[in-house]
Coordinates of N, CA, C and O in Angstrom, one line a residue:
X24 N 310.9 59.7 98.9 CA 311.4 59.7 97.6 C 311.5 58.3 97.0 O 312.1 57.4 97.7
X25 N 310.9 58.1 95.7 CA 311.2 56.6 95.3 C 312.1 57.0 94.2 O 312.0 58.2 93.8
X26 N 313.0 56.2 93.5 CA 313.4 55.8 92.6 C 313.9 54.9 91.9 O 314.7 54.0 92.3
X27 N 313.5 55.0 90.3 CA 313.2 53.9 89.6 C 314.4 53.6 88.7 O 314.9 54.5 87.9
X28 N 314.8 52.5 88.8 CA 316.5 52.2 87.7 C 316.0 51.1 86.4 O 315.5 50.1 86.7
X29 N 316.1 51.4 85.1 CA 316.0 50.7 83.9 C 316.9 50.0 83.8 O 317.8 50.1 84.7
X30 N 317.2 49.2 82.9 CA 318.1 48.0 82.7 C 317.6 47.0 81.5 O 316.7 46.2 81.6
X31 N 318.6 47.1 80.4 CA 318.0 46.3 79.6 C 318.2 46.6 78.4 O 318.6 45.7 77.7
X32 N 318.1 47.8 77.8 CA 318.2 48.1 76.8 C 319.0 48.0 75.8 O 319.9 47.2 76.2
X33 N 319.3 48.4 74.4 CA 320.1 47.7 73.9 C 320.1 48.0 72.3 O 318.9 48.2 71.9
X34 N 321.0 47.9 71.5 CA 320.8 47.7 69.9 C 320.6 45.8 69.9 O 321.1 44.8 70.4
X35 N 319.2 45.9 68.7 CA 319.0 44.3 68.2 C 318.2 44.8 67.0 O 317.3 45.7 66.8
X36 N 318.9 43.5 66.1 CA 318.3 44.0 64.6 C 316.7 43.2 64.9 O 316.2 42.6 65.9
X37 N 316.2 43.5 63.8 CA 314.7 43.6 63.3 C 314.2 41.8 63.6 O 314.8 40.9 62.9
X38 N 313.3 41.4 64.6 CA 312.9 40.2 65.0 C 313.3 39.3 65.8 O 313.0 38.2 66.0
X39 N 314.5 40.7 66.7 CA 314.9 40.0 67.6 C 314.2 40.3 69.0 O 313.1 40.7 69.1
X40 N 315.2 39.9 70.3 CA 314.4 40.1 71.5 C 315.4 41.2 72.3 O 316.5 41.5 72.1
X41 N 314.1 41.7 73.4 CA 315.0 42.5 74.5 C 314.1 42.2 76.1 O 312.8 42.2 76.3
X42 N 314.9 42.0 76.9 CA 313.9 42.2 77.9 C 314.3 43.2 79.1 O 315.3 43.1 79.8
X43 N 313.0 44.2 79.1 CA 313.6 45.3 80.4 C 313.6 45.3 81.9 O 312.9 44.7 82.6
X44 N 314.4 45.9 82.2 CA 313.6 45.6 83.9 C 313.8 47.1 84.5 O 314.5 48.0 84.0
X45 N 312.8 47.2 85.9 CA 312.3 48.4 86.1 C 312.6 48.4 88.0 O 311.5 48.1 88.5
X46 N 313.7 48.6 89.1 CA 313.6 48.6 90.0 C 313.1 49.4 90.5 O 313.2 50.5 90.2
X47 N 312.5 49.1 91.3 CA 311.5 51.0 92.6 C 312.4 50.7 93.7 O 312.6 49.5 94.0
X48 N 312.8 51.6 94.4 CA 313.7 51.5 95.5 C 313.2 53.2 96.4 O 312.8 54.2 95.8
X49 N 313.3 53.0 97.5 CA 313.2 54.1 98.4 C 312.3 54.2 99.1 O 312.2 53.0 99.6
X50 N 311.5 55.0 99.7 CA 310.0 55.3 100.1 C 309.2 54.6 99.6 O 308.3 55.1 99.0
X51 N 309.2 53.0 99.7 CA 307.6 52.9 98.9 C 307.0 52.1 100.3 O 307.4 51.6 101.4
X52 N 305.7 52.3 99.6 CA 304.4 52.4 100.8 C 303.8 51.4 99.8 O 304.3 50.3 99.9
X53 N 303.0 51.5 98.8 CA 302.0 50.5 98.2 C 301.8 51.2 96.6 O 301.0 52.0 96.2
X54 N 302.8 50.5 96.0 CA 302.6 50.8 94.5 C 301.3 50.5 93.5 O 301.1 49.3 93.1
X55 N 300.6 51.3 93.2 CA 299.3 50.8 92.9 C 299.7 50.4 91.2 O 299.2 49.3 90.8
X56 N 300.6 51.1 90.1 CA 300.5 50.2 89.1 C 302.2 50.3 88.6 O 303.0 50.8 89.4
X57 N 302.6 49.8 87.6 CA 303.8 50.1 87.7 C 303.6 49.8 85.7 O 302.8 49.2 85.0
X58 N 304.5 50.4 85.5 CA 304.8 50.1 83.7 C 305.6 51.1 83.0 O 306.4 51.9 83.3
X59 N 305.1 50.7 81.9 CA 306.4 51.4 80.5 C 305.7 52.2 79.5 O 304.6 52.0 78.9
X60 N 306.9 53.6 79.3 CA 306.3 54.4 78.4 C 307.4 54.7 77.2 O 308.6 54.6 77.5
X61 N 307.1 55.0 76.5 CA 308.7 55.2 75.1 C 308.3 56.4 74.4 O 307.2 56.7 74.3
X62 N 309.4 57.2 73.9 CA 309.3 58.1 73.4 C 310.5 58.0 72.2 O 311.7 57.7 72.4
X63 N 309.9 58.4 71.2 CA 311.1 58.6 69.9 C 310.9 59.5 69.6 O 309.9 60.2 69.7
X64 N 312.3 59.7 68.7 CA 312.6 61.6 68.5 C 311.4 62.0 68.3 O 310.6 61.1 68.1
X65 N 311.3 62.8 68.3 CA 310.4 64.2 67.7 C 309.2 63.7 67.5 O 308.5 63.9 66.5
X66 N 308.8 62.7 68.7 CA 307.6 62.1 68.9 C 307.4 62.6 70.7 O 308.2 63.0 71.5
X67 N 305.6 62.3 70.9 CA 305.3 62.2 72.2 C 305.5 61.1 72.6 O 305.5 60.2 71.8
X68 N 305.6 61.1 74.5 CA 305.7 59.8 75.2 C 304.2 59.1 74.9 O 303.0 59.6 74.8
X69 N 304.5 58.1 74.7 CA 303.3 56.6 74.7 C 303.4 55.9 75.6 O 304.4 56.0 76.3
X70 N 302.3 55.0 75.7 CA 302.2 54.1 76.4 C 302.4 53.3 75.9 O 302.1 53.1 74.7
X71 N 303.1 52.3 76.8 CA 303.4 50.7 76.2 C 302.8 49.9 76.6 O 302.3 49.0 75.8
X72 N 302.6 49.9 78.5 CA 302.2 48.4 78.8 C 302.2 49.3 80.1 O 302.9 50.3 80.5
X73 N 301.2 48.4 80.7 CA 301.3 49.2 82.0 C 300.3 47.9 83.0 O 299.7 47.1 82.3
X74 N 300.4 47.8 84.3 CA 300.3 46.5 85.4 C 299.5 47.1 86.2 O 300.1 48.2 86.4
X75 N 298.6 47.2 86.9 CA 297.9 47.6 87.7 C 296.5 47.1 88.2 O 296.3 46.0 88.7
X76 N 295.6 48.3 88.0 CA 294.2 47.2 88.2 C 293.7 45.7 87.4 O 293.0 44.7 87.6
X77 N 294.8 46.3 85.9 CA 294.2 45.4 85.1 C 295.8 45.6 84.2 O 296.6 46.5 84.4
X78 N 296.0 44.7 83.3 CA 296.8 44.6 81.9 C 296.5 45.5 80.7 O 295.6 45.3 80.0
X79 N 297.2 46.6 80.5 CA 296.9 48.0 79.2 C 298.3 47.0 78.3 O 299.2 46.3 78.9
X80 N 298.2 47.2 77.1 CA 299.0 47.4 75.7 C 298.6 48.3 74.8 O 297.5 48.6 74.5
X81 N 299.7 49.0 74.3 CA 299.2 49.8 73.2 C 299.4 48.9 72.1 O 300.2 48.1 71.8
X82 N 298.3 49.3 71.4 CA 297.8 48.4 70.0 C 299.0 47.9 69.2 O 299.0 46.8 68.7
X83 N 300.0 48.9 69.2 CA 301.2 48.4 68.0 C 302.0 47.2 68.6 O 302.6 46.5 67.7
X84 N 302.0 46.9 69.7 CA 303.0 46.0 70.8 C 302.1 44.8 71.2 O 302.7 43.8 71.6
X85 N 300.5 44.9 71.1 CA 300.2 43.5 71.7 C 300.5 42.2 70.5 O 300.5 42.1 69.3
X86 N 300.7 41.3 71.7 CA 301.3 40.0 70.7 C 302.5 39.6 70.8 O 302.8 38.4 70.7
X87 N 303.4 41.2 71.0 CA 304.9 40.9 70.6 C 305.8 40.9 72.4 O 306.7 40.2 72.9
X88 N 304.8 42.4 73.0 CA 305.4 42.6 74.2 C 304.6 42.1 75.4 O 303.3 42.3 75.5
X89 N 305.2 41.2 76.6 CA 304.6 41.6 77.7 C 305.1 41.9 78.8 O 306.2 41.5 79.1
X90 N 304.3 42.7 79.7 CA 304.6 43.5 80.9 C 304.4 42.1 82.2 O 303.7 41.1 82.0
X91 N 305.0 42.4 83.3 CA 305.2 41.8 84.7 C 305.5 42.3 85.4 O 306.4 43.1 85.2
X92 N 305.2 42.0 86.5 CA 305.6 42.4 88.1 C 306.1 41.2 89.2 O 305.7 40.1 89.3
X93 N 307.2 42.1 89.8 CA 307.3 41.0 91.0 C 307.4 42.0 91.9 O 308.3 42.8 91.9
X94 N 306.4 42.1 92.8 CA 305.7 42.7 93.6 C 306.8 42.5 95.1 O 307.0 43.5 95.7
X95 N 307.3 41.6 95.5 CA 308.5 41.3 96.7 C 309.4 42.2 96.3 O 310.0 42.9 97.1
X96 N 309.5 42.3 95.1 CA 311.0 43.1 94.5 C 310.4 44.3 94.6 O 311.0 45.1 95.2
X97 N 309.3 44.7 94.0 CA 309.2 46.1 93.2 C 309.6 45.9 92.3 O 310.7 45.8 92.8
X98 N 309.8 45.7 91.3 CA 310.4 45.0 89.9 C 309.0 44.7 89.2 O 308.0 44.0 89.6
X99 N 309.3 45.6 87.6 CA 308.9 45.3 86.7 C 309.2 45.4 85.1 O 309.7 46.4 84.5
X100 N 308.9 44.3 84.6 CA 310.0 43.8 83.2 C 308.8 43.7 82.1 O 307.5 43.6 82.1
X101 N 309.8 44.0 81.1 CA 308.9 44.3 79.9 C 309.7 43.5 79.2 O 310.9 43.7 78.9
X102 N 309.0 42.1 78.7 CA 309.6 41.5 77.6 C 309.7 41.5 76.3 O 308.8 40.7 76.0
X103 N 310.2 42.0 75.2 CA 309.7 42.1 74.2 C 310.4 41.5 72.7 O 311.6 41.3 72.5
X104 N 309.6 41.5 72.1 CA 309.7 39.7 71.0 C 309.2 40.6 70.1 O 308.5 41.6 70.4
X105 N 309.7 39.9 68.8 CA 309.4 40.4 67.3 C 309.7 41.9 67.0 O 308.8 42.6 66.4
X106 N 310.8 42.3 67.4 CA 310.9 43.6 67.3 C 311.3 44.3 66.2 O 312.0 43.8 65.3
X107 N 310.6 45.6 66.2 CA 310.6 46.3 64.7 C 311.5 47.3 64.8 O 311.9 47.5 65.9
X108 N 312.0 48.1 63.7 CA 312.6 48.9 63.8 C 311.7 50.5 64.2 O 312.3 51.5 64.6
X109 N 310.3 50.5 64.0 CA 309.6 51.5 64.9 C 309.3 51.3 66.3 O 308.4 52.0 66.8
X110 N 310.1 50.3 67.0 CA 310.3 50.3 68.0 C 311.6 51.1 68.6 O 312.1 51.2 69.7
X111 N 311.7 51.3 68.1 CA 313.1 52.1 68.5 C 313.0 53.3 69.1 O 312.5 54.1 68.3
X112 N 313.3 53.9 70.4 CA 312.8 55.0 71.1 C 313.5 54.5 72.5 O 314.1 53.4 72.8
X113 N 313.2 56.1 73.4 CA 314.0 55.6 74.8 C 312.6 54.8 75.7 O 311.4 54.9 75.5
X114 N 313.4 54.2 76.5 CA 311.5 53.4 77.4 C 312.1 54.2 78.7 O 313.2 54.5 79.1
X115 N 310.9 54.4 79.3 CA 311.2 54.8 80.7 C 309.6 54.3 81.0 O 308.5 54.1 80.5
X116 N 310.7 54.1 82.8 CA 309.3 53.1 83.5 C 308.7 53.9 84.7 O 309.2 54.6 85.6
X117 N 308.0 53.7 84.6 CA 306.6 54.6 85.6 C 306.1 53.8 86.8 O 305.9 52.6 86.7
X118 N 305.9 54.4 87.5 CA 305.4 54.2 89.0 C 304.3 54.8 89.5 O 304.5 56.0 89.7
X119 N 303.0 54.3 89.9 CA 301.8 55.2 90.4 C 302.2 54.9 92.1 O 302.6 53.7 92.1
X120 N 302.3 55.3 93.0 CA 301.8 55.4 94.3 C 301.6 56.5 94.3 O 302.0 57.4 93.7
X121 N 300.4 56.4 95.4 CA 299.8 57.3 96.5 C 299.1 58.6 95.3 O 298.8 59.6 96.0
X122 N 298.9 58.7 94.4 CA 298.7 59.4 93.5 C 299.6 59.8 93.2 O 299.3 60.8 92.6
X123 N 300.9 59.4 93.2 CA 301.8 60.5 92.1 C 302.6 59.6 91.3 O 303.0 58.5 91.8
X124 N 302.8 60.0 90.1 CA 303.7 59.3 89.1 C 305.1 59.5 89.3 O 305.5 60.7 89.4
X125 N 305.9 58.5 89.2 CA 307.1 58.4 89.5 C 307.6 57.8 87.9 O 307.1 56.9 87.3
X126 N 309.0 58.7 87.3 CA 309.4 58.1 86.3 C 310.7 57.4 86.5 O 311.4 57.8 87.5
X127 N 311.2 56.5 85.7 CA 312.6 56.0 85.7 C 313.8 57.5 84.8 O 313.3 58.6 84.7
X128 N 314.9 57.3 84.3 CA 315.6 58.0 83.4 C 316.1 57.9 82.2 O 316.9 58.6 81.6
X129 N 315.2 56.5 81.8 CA 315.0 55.8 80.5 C 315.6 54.8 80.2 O 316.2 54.2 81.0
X130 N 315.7 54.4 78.8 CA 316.6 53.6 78.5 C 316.7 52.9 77.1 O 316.3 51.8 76.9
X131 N 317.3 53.6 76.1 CA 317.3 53.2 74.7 C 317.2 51.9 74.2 O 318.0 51.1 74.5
X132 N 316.4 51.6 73.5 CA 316.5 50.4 72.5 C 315.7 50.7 71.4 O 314.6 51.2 71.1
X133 N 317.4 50.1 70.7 CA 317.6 50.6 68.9 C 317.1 49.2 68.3 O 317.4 48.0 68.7
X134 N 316.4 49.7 67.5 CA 316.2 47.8 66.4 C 316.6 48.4 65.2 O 315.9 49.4 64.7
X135 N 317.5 48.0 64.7 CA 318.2 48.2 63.1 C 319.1 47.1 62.5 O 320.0 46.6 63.2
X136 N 318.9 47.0 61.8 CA 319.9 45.6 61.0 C 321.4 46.3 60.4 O 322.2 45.6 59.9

């Protein structure tokens, strides 16, 4: 069993910062990618940023957010700069090993003035 703890989240008005962090604890063997997905109301989960073979952003976020790993830890943080108020949504952080996805239990961040 792995599981993943969020940390970070938060109310910040419009251009400000937040940065997330993502622990993996439990069973882990060899995490092949690790990253972040968000979902706001009465919307589907997205992709934000994700670490793996290579660096993904979704188009609305590059520039403002970036994703990292620290691989000793299992730890990975999503920093993110110039924030909009359509950012606003819960993030939850994801885990690939061994072929299965592993999610966190989320974690709100509001941008509103």
């Amino acid at each position: 069993q792995v599981q993943l703890v969020e940390s970070g989240g938060g109310l910040v008005q419009p251009g400000g910062s937040l940065r997330l962090s993502c622990a993996a604890s439990g069973s882990i063997f060899s995490i092949y990618a690790m990253g972040w997905y968000r979902q706001a109301p009465g919307k589907q989960r997205e992709l934000v940023a994700t670490s793996g073979g290579s660096i993904n952003y979704a188009d609305s976020v590059k520039g403002r957010f970036t994703i990292s790993r620290d691989n000793a830890k299992n730890t990975v943080y999503l920093q993110m700069n110039s924030l909009k108020p359509e950012d606003t949504a819960v993030y939850y952080c994801n885990a690939v090993m061994l072929g299965f996805n592993y999610w966190g239990q989320g974690t709100q961040v509001t941008v509103s003035s």
